CSV table of C-alpha atoms and ligand atoms in Angstrom, one decimal:
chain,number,residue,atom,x,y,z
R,1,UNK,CA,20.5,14.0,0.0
R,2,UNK,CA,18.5,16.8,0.3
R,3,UNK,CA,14.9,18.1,-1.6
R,4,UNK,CA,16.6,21.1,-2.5
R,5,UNK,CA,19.3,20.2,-5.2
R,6,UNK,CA,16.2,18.1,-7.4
R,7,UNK,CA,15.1,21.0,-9.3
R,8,UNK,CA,11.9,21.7,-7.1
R,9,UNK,CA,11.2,25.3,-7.2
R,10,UNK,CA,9.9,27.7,-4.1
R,11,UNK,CA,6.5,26.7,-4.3
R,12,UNK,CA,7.1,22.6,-4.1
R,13,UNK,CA,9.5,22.9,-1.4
R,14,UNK,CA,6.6,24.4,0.5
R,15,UNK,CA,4.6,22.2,-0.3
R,16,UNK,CA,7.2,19.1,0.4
R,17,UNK,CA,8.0,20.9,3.8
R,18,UNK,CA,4.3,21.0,4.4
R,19,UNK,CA,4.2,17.3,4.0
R,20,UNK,CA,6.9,17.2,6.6
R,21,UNK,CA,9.4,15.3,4.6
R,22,UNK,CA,12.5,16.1,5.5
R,23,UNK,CA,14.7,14.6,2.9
R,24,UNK,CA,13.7,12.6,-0.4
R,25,UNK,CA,13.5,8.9,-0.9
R,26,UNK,CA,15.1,7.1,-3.5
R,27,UNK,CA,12.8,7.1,-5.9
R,28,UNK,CA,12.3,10.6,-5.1
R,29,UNK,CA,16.0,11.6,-5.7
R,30,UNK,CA,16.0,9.5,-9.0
R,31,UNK,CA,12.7,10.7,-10.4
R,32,UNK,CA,11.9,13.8,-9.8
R,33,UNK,CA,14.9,15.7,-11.7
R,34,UNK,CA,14.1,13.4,-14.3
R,35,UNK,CA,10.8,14.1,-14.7
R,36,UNK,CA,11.2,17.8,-14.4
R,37,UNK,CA,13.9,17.2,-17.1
R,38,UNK,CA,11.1,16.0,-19.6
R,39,UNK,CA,11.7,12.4,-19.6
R,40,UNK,CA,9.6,9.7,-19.5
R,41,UNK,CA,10.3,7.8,-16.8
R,42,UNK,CA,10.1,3.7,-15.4
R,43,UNK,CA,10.1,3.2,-12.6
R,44,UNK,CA,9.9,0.1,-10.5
R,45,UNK,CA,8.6,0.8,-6.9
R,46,UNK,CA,6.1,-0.7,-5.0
R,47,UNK,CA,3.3,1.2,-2.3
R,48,UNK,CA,5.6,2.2,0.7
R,49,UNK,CA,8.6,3.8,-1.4
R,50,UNK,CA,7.1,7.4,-1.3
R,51,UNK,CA,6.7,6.9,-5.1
R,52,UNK,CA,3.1,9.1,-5.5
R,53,UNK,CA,5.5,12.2,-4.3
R,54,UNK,CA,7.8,11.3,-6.7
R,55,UNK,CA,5.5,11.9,-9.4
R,56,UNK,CA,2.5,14.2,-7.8
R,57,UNK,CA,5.7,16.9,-7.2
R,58,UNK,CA,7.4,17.1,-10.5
R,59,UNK,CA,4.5,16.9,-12.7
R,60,UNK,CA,2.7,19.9,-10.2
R,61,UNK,CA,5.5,22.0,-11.4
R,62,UNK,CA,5.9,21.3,-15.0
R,63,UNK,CA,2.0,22.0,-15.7
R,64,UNK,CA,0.7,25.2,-15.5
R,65,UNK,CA,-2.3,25.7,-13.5
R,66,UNK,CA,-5.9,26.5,-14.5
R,67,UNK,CA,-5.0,26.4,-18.3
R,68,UNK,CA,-8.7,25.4,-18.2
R,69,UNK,CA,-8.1,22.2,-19.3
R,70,UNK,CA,-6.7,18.7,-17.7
R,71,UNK,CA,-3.0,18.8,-18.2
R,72,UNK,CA,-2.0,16.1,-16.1
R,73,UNK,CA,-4.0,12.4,-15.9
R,74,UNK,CA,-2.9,9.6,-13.2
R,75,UNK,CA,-4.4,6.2,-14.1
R,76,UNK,CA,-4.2,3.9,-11.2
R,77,UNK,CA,-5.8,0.8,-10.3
R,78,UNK,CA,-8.1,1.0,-7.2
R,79,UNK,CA,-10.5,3.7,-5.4
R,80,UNK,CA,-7.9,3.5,-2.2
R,81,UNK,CA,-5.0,4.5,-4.2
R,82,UNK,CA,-7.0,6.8,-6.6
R,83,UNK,CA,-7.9,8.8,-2.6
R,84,UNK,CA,-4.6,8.8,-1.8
R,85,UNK,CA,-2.9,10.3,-4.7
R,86,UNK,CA,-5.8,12.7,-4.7
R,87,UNK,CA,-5.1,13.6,-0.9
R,88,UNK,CA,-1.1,14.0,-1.6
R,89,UNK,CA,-1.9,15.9,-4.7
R,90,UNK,CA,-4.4,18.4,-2.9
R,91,UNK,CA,-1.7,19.2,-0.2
R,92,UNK,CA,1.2,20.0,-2.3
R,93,UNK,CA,-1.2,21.7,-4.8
R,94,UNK,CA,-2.4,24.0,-1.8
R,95,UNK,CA,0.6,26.4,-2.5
R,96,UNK,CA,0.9,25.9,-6.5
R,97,UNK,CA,-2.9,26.4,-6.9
R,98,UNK,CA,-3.5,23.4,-9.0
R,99,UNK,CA,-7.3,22.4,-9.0
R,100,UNK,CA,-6.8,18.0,-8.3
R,101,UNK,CA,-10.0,16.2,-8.4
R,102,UNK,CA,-10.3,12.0,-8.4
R,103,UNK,CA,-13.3,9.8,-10.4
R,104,UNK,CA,-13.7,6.3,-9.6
R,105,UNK,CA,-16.1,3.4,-10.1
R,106,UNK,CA,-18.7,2.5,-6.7
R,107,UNK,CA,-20.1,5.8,-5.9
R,108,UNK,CA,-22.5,8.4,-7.4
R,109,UNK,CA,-21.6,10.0,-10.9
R,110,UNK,CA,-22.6,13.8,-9.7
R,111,UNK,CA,-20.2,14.7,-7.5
R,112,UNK,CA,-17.1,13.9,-9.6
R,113,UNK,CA,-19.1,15.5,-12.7
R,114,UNK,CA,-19.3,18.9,-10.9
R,115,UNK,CA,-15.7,18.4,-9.6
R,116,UNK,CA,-15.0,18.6,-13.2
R,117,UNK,CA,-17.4,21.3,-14.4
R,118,UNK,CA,-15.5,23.3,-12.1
R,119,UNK,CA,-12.2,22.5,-13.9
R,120,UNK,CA,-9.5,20.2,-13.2
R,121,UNK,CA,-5.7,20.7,-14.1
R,122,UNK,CA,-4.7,17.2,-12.3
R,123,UNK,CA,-7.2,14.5,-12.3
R,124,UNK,CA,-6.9,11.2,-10.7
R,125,UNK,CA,-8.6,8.0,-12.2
R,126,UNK,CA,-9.6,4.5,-12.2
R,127,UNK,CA,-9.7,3.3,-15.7
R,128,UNK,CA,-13.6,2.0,-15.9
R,129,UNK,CA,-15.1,5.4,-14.3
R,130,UNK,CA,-12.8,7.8,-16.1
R,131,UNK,CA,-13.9,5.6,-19.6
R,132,UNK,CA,-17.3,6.3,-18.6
R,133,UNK,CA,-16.9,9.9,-18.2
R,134,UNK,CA,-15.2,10.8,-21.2
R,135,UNK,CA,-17.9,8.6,-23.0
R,136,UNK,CA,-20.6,11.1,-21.8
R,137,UNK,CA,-18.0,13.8,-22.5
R,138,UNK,CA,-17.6,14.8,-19.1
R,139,UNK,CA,-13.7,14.4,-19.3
R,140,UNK,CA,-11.4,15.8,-22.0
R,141,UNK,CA,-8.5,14.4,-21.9
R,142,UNK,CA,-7.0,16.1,-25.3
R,143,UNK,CA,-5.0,18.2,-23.9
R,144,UNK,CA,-2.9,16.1,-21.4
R,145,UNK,CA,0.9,16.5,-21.2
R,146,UNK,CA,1.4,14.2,-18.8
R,147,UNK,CA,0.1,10.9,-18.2
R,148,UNK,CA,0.8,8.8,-15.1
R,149,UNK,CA,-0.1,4.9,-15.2
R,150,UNK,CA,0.6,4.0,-11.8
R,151,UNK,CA,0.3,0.2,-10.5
R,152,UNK,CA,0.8,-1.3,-14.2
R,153,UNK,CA,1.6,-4.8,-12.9
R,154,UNK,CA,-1.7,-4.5,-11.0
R,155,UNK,CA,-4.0,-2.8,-13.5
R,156,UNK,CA,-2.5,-5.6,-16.4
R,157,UNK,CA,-3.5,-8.9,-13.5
R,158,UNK,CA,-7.1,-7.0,-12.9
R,159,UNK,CA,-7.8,-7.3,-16.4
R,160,UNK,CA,-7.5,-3.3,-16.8
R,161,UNK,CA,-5.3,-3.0,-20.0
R,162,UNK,CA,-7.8,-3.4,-22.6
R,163,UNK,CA,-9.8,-0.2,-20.6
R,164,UNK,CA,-6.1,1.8,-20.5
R,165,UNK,CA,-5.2,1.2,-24.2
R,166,UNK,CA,-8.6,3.2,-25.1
R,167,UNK,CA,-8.0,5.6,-22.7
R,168,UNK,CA,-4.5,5.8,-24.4
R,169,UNK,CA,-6.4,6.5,-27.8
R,170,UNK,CA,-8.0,9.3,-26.5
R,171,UNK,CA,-4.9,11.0,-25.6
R,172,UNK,CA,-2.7,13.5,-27.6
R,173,UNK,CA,0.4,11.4,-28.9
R,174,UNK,CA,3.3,13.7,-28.1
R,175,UNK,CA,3.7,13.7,-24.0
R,176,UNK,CA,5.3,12.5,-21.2
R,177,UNK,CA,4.5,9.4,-19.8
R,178,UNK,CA,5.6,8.1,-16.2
R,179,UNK,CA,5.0,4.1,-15.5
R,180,UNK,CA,5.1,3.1,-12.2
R,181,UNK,CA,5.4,-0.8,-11.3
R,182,UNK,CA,6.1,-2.7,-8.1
R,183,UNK,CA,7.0,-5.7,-10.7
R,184,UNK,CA,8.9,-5.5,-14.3
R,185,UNK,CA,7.1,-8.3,-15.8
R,186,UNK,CA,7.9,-9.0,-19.3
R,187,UNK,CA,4.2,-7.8,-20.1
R,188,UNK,CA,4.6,-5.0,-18.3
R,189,UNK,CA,8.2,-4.1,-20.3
R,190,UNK,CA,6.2,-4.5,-23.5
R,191,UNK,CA,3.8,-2.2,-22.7
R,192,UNK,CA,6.6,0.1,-21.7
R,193,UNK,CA,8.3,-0.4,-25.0
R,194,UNK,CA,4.6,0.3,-26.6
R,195,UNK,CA,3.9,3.7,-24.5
R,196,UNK,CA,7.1,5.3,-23.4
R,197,UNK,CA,9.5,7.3,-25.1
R,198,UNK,CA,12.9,6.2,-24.4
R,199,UNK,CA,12.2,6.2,-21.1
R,200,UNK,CA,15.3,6.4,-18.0
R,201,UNK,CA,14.5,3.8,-15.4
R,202,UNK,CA,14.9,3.7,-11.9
R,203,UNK,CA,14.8,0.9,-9.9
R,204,UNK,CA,13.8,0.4,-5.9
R,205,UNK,CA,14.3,-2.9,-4.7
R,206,UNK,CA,11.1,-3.8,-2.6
R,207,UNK,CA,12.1,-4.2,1.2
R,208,UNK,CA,12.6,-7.4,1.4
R,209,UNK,CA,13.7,-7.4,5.1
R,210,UNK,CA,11.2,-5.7,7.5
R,211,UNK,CA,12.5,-3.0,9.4
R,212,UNK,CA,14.6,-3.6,13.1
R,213,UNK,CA,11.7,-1.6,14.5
R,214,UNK,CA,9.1,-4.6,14.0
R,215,UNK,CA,9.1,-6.8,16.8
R,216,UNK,CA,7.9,-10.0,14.9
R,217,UNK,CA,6.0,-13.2,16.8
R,218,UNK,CA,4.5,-16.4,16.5
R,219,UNK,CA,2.0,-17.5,18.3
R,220,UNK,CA,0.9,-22.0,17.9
R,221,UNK,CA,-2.9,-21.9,17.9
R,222,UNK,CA,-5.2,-24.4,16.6
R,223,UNK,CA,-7.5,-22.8,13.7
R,224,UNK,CA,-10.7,-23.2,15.9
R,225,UNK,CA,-9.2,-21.1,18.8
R,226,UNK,CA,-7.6,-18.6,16.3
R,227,UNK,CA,-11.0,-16.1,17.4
R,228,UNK,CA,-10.4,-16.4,21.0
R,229,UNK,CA,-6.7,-15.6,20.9
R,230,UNK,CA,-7.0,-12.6,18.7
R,231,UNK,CA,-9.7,-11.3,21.5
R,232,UNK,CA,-7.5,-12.2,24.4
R,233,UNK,CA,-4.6,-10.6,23.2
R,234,UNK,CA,-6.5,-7.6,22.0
R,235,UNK,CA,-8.3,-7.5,25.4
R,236,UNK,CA,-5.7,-8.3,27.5
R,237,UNK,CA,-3.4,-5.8,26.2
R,238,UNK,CA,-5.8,-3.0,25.3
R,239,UNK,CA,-4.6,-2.8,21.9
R,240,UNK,CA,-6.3,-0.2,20.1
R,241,UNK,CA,-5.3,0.6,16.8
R,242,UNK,CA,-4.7,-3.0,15.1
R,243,UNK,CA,-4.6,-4.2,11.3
R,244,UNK,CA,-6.0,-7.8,10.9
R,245,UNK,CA,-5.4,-9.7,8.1
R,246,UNK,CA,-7.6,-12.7,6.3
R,247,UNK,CA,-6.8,-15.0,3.6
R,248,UNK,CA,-10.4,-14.5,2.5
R,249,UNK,CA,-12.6,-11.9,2.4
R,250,UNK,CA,-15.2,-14.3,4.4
R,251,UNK,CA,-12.7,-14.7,6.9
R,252,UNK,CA,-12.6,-10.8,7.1
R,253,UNK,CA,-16.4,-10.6,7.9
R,254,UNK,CA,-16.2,-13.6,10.1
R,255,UNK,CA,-13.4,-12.2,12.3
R,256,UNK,CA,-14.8,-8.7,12.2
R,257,UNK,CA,-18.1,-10.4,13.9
R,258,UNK,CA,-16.5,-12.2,16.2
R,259,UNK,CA,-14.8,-9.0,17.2
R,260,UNK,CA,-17.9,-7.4,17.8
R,261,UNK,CA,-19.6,-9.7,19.6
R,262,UNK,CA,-17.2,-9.5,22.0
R,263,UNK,CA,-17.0,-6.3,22.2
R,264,UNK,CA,-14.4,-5.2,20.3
R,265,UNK,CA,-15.3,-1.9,18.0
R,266,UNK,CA,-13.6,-3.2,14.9
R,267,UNK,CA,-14.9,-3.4,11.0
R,268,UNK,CA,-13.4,-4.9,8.0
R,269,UNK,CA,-12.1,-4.0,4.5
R,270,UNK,CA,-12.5,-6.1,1.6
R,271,UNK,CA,-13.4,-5.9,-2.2
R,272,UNK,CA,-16.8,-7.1,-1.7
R,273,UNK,CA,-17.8,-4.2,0.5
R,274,UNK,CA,-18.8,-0.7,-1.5
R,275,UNK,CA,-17.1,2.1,-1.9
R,276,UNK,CA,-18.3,4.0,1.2
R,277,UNK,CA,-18.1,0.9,3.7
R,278,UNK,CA,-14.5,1.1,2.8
R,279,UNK,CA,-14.3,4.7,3.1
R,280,UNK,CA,-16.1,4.4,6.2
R,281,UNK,CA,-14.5,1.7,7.9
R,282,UNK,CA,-11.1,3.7,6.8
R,283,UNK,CA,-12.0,6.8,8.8
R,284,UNK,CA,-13.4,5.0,11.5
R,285,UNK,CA,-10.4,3.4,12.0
R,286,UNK,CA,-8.0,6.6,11.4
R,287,UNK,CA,-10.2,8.9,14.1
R,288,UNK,CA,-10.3,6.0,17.0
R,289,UNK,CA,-14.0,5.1,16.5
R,290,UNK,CA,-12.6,1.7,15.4
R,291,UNK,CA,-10.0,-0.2,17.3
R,292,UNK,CA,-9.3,-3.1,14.4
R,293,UNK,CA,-9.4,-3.3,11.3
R,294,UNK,CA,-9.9,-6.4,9.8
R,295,UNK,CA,-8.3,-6.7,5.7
R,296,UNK,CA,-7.4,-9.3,3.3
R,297,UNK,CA,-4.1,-8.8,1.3
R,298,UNK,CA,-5.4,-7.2,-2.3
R,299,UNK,CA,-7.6,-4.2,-0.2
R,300,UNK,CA,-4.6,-3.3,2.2
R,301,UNK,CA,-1.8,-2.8,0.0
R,302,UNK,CA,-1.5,0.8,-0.4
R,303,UNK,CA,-3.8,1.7,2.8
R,304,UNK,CA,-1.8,4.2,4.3
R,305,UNK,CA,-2.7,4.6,8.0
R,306,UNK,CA,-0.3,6.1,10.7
R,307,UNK,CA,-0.2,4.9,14.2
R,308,UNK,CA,-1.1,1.4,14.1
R,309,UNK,CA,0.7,-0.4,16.8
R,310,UNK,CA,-0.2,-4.0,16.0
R,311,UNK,CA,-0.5,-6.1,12.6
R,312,UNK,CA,-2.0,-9.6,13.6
R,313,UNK,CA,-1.6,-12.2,10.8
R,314,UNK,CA,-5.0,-14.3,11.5
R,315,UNK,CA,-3.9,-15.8,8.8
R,316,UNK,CA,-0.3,-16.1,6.8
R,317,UNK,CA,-0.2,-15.2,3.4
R,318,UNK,CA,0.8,-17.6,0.8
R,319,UNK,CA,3.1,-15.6,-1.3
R,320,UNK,CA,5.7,-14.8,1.2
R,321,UNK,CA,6.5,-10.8,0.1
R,322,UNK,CA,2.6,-10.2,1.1
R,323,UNK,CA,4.0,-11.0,4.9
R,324,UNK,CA,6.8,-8.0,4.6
R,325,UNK,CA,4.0,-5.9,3.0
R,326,UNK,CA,1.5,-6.0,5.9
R,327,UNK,CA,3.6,-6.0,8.3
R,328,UNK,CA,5.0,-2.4,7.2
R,329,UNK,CA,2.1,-1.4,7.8
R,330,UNK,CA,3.2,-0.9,11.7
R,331,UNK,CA,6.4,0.7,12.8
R,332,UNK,CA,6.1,3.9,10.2
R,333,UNK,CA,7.2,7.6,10.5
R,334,UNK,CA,10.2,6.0,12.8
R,335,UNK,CA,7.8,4.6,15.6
R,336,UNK,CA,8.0,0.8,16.5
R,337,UNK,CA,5.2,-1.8,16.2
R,338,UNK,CA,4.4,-5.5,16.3
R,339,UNK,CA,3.6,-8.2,14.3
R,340,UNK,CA,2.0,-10.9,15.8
R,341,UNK,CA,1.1,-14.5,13.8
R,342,UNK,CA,-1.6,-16.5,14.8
R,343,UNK,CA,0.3,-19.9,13.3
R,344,UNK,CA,-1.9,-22.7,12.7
R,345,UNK,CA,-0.4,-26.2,12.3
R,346,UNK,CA,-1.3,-26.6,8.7
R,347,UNK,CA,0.8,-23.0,8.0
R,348,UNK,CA,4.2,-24.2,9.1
R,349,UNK,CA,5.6,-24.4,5.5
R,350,UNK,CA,3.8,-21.0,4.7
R,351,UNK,CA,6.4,-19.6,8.0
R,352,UNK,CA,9.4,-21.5,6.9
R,353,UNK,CA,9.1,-19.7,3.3
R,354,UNK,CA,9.0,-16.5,4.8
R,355,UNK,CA,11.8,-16.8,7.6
R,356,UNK,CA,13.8,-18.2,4.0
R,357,UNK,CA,12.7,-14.6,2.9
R,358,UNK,CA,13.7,-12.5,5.6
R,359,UNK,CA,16.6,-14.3,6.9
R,360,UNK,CA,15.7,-15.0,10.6
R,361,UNK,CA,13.9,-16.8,12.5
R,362,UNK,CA,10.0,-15.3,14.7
R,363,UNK,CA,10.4,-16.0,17.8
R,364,UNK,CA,7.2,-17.4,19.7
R,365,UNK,CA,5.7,-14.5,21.7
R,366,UNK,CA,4.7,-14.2,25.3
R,367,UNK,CA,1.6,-11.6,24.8
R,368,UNK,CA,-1.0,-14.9,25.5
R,369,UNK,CA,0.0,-15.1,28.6
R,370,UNK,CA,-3.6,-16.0,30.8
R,371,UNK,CA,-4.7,-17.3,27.2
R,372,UNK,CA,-6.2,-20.9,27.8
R,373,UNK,CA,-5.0,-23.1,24.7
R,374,UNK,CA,-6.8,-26.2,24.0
R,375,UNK,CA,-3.3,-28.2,24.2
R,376,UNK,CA,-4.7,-30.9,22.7
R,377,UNK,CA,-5.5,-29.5,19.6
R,378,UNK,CA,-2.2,-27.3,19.1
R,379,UNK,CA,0.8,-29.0,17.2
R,380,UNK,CA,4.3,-28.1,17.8
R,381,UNK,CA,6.5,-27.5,14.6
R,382,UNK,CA,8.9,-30.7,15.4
R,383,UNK,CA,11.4,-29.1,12.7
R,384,UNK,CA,11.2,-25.8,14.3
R,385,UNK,CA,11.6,-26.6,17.9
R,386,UNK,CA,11.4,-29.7,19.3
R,387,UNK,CA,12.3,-29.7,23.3
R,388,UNK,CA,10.6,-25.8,23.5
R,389,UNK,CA,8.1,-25.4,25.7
R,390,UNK,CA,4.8,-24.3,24.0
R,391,UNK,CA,4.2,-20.6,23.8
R,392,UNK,CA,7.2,-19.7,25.5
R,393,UNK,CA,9.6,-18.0,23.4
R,394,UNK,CA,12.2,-20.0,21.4
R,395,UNK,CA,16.0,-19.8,22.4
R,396,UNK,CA,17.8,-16.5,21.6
R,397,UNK,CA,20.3,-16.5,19.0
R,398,UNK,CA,18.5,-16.1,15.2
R,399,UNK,CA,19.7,-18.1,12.2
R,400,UNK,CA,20.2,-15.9,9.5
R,401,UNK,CA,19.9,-17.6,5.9
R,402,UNK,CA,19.1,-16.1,2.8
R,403,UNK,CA,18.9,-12.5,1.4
R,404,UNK,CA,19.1,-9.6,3.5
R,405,UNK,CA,18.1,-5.9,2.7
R,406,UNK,CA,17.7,-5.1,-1.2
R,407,UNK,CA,19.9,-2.6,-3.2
R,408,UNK,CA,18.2,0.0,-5.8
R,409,UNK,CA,20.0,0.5,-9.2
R,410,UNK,CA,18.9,3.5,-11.5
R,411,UNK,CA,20.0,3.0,-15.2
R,412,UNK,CA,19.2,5.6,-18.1
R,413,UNK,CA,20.5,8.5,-18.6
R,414,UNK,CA,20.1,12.1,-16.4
R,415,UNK,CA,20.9,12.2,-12.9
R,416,UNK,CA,19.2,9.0,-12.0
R,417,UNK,CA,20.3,7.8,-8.7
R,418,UNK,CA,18.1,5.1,-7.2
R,419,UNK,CA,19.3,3.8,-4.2
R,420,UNK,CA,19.1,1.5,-0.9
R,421,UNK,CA,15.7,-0.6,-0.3
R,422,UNK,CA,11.8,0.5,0.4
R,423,UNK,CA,11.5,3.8,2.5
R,424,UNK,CA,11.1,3.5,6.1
R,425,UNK,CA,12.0,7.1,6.9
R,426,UNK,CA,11.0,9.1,9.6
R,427,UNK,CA,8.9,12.2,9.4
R,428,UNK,CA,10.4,15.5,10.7
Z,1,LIG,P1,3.9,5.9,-1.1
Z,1,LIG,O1,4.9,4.9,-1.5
Z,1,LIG,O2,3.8,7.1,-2.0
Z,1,LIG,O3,2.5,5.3,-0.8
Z,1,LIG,O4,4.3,6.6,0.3
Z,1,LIG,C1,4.4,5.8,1.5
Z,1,LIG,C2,4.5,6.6,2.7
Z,1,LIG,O5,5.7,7.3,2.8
Z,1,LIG,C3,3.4,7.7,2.9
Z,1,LIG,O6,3.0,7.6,4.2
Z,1,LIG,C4,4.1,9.0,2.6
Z,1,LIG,O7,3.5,10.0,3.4
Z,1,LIG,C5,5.5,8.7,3.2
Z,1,LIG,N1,6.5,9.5,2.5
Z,1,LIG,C6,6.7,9.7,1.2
Z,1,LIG,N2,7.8,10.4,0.9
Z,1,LIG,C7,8.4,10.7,2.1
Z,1,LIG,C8,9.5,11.4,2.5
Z,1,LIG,N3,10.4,12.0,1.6
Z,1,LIG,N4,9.8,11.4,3.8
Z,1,LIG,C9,9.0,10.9,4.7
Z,1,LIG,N5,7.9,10.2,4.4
Z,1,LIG,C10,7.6,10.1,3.1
């Protein structure tokens, strides 16, 4: 599959090439003709598919820029996201000439407001911020034609709906309308049924088996000595450009201390921190100036930052698909990466339900090596491994149980072809 046989004319192709995609995703082959078709489109894709190029391209070619007007509006549920449709946007719109701006909530009011005095043809939005703008009449949004709601499982469980239905009011009722979801819940479908129009679907199964290129390990540590270990292993191995993630958000801020303290250039990102902490702490991190960032689950998902070598669970998530989430997060743009639990005694079940998910087995990890456990206070996993020596790693030869990698579907009509699991392409 190639980008040229979707539709894209001269100018997109540029700008895909510019992005250095070599071919599409699935998504992207089911939902781009699609959407330059006319259709409205579903489609059920989490963070991680390549689903913002999917619609940022089409919709770039079906509106015409500088009418003077906002033609096309993308709802979306966080700041983070809300940047990085904006930055994808403002690349490919470099050789279409679109002007692409983005308002959200936690920073000043003037800046966006003279983005949009200037004139906007694509405009990016949280839901609260862009409500507050077109209240002072700041944003017109009368003559969109097409509306994106992206996240719609995540804007409904942060209590965003009521703000999107009066955004929805304020729009004309004959457009197109793209829904994104990582989740088809049945409130999510009745919203569909509410705001699409016949809409073809297209389905991406979410990767539910991380990619060979992950080297994935446990590592038996008591909660107390969780701190030390993290240090050791970052110090020890020089590690330099790793993602921490928290159960909490105090946990973030602990860890990120601790970090520091020793000596260890790191910052976290959580939703109690404002909006330029987190845009801080982000390009701290991207530049080098950081070596760790420390997250909990809700902040990371959808942070899109290349290079990082190293994902170290501090903690394991409790819904198992959050584990194959942050651990994507390494390994990208065909590199490798690790993954690295710190596994407290009272997480065992939380590993077991994630080995059920990915079919196999983590493997303890050597990279402690020099590390001085407090043996007394570590437990082995008697149903895991019972003659094993601690901290070495476990016999070769992984059980495999369960599902393994996910199938796409694409339903309704056109030439909807979704296909295979999540994206882990390669860059050219
Ligand atoms: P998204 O799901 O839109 O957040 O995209 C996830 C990541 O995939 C981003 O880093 C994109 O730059 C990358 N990406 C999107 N489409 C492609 C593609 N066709 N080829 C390679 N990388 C892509």
């Amino acid at each position: 599959m190639s980008f040229d046989n979707l539709g894209l004319d001269a100018r997109l192709l540029q700008a895909v090439a510019s992005m250095g995609y070599a071919e599409p995703t699935p998504i992207q082959s089911g939902a781009i003709p699609l959407v330059l078709a006319g259709r409205d489109v579903v489609g059920c894709a989490q963070t991680g598919t390549g689903k913002t190029a999917a619609f940022v391209l089409p919709t770039l070619q079906r509106i015409t820029a500088r009418k003077g007007a906002i033609t096309c509006l993308i709802v979306t549920p966080t700041r983070e996201l809300a940047l990085q449709i904006e930055d994808v946007a403002k690349t490919a719109s470099r050789s279409t000439r679109h002007r692409v701006a983005a308002v959200y909530g936690g920073v000043g009011y003037e800046p966006q407001r003279r983005a949009l005095q200037h004139g906007v043809d694509m405009l990016v939005a949280t839901p609260g911020r862009l409500l507050d703008l077109a209240g002072s009449r700041h944003v017109d949004l009368s003559r969109v034609e097409v509306l994106v709601l992206d996240e719609a499982d995540r804007m409904l469980d942060q209590g965003f709906w009521p703000d999107v239905k009066r955004i929805l009011a304020l729009l004309p009722p004959i457009r197109q309308t793209l829904l994104f979801s990582a989740t088809m819940t049945p409130e999510v479908l009745r919203i569909v049924g509410d705001t699409l129009d016949n809409p073809a679907r297209i389905d991406v199964a979410p990767p539910s088996t991380p990619i060979e290129a992950i080297q994935q390990r446990i590592f038996p540590v008591s909660g107390t000595q969780k701190s030390d270990l993290l240090i050791h292993m970052i110090e020890e191995h020089r590690l330099d450009r790793v993602l921490v993630f928290t159960r909490t958000k105090h946990r973030a801020d602990r860890v990120a201390h601790s970090l520091e303290r020793a000596g260890v250039r790191s910052a976290a990102i959580h939703g109690n921190r404002s909006q330029s902490q987190r845009v801080r702490a982000l390009s701290d991190f991207k530049r080098g100036a950081c070596r760790v960032l420390v997250a909990t689950d809700i902040v990371a998902r959808g942070i899109d930052v290349d290079g990082i070598t190293h994902v170290i669970n501090y903690d394991l998530p409790n819904v198992p698909e959050d584990y194959v989430h942050r651990i994507g997060r390494t390994a990208r743009a065909g590199k490798s990466g690790s993954a690295y639990t710190l596994l407290a005694p009272e997480e065992h079940d939380n590993l077991r339900d994630i080995e059920k998910m990915i079919g196999s087995v983590i493997t303890a990890g050597e990279d402690a090596v020099g590390f001085r456990y407090d043996e007394s206070r570590v437990v082995p996993d008697p149903e895991r491994n019972p003659n094993a020596p601690k901290h070495q790693p476990a016999p070769a030869g992984k059980r495999r149980v369960g599902r393994t990698g996910g199938q796409g579907r694409a339903s309704g009509s056109g030439r909807a072809s979704g296909s295979g699991g999540g994206y882990q392409g390669k860059r050219s």
